[in-house]
Short mmCIF file of C-alpha atoms in Angstrom, two decimals:
data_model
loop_
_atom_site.label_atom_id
_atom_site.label_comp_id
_atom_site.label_asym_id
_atom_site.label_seq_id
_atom_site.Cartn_x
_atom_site.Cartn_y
_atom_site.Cartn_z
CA UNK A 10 0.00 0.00 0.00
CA UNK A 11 1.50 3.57 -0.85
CA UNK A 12 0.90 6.44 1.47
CA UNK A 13 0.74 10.00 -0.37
CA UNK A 14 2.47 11.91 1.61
CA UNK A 15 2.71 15.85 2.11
CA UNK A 16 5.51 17.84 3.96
CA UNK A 17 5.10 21.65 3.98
CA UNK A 18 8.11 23.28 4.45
CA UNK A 19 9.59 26.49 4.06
CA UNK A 20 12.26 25.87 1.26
CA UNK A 21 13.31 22.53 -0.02
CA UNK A 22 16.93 22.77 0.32
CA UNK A 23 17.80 25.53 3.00
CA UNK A 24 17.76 25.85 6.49
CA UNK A 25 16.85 22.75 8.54
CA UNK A 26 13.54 22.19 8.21
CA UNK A 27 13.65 21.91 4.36
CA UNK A 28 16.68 20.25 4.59
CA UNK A 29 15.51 17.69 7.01
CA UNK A 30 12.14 17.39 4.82
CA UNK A 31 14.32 16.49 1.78
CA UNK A 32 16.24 13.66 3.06
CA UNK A 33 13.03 12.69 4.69
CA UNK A 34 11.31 12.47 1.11
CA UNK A 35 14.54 10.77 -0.06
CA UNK A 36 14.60 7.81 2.10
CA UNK A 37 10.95 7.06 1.86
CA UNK A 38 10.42 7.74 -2.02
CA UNK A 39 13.43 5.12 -2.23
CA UNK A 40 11.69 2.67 -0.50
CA UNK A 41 8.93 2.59 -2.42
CA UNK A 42 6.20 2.94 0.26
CA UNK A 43 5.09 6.58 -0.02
CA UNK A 44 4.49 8.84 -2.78
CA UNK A 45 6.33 12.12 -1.22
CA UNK A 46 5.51 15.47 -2.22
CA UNK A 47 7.24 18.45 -0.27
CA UNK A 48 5.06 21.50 -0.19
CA UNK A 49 6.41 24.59 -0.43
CA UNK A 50 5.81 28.38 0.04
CA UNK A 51 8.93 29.93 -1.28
CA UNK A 52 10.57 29.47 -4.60
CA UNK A 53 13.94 28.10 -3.37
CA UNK A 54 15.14 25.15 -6.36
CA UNK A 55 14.91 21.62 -5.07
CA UNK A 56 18.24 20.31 -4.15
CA UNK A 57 20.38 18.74 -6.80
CA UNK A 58 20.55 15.41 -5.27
CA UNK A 59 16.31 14.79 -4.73
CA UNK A 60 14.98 12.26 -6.65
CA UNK A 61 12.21 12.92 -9.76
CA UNK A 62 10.13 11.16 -7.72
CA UNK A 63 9.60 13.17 -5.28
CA UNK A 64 6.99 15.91 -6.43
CA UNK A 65 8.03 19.86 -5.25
CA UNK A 66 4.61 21.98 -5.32
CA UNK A 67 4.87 25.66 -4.74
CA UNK A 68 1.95 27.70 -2.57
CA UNK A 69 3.28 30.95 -4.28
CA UNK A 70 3.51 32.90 -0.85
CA UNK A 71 6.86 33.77 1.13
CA UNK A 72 5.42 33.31 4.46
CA UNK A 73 3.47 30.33 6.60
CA UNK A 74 0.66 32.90 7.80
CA UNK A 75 -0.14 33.91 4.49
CA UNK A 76 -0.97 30.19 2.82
CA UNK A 77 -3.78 29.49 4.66
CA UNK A 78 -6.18 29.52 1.92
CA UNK A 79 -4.00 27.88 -0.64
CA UNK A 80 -2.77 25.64 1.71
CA UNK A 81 -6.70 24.80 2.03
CA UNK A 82 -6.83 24.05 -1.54
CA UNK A 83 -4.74 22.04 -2.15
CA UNK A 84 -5.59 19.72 0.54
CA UNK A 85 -9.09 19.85 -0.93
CA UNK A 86 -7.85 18.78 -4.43
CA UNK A 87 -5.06 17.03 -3.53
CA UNK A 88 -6.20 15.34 -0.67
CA UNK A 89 -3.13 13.91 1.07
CA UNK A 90 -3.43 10.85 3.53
CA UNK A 91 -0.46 12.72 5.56
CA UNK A 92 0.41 16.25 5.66
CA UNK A 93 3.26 16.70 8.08
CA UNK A 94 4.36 20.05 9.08
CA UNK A 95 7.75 20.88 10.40
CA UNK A 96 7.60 23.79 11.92
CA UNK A 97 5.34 25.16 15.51
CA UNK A 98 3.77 28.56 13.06
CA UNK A 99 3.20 26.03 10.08
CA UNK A 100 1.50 23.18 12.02
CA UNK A 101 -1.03 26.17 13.62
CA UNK A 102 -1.55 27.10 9.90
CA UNK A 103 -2.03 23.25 8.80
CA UNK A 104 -4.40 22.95 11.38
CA UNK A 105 -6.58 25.79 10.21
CA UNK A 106 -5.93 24.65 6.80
CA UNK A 107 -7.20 20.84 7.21
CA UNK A 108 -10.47 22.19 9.51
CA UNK A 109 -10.91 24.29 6.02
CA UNK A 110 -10.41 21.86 3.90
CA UNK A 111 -13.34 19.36 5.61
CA UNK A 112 -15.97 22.12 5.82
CA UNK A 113 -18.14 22.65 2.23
CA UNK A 114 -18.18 25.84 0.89
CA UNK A 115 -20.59 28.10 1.74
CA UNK A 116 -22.89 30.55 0.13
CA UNK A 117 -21.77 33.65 0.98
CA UNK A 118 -24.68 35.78 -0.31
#
């Protein structure tokens, strides 16, 4: 059974957190059991050494706070079984995102 997968980080190849989130994706696209995709909302390039198989989507914001509502989307249309977030801001943010993400939309009118 394959798990998709979803860790939102920051970058995928600086600071700790995206570092840690790469080799993460590494070692678990190479074994075959999870299909890895590391979310992220800046535009930093993957890191040389990542695998093709291991999907990089961009949010298109520079900052946790402000992905909320994308962040919401994509869970909605890409419906993860995991989303793992590495950071204490980004899981508060993942949090409201996935409560988001489970409610219908409403009419606003």
């Amino acid at each position: 059974m394959t798990v998709r997968l979803t860790l939102l980080v920051d970058s995928p190849s600086k600071r700790a957190h995206g570092s840690s989130a790469s080799r993460t994706a590494l070692g678990l696209a190479e074994s075959g059991r999870a299909d890895v995709t590391l979310l992220c909302y800046s535009d930093d390039p993957p890191p040389p050494w990542l695998p093709s198989g291991v999907r990089v989507d961009r949010l298109g914001v520079n900052r946790a706070s402000r992905s909320l509502l994308k962040l919401a989307r994509y869970l909605r249309v890409q419906n993860p079984d995991v989303l793992i977030a590495r950071q204490v801001h980004a899981n508060f943010v993942a949090l409201a995102a996935a409560w988001m993400a489970r409610t219908p939309p409403r009419w606003q009118g």
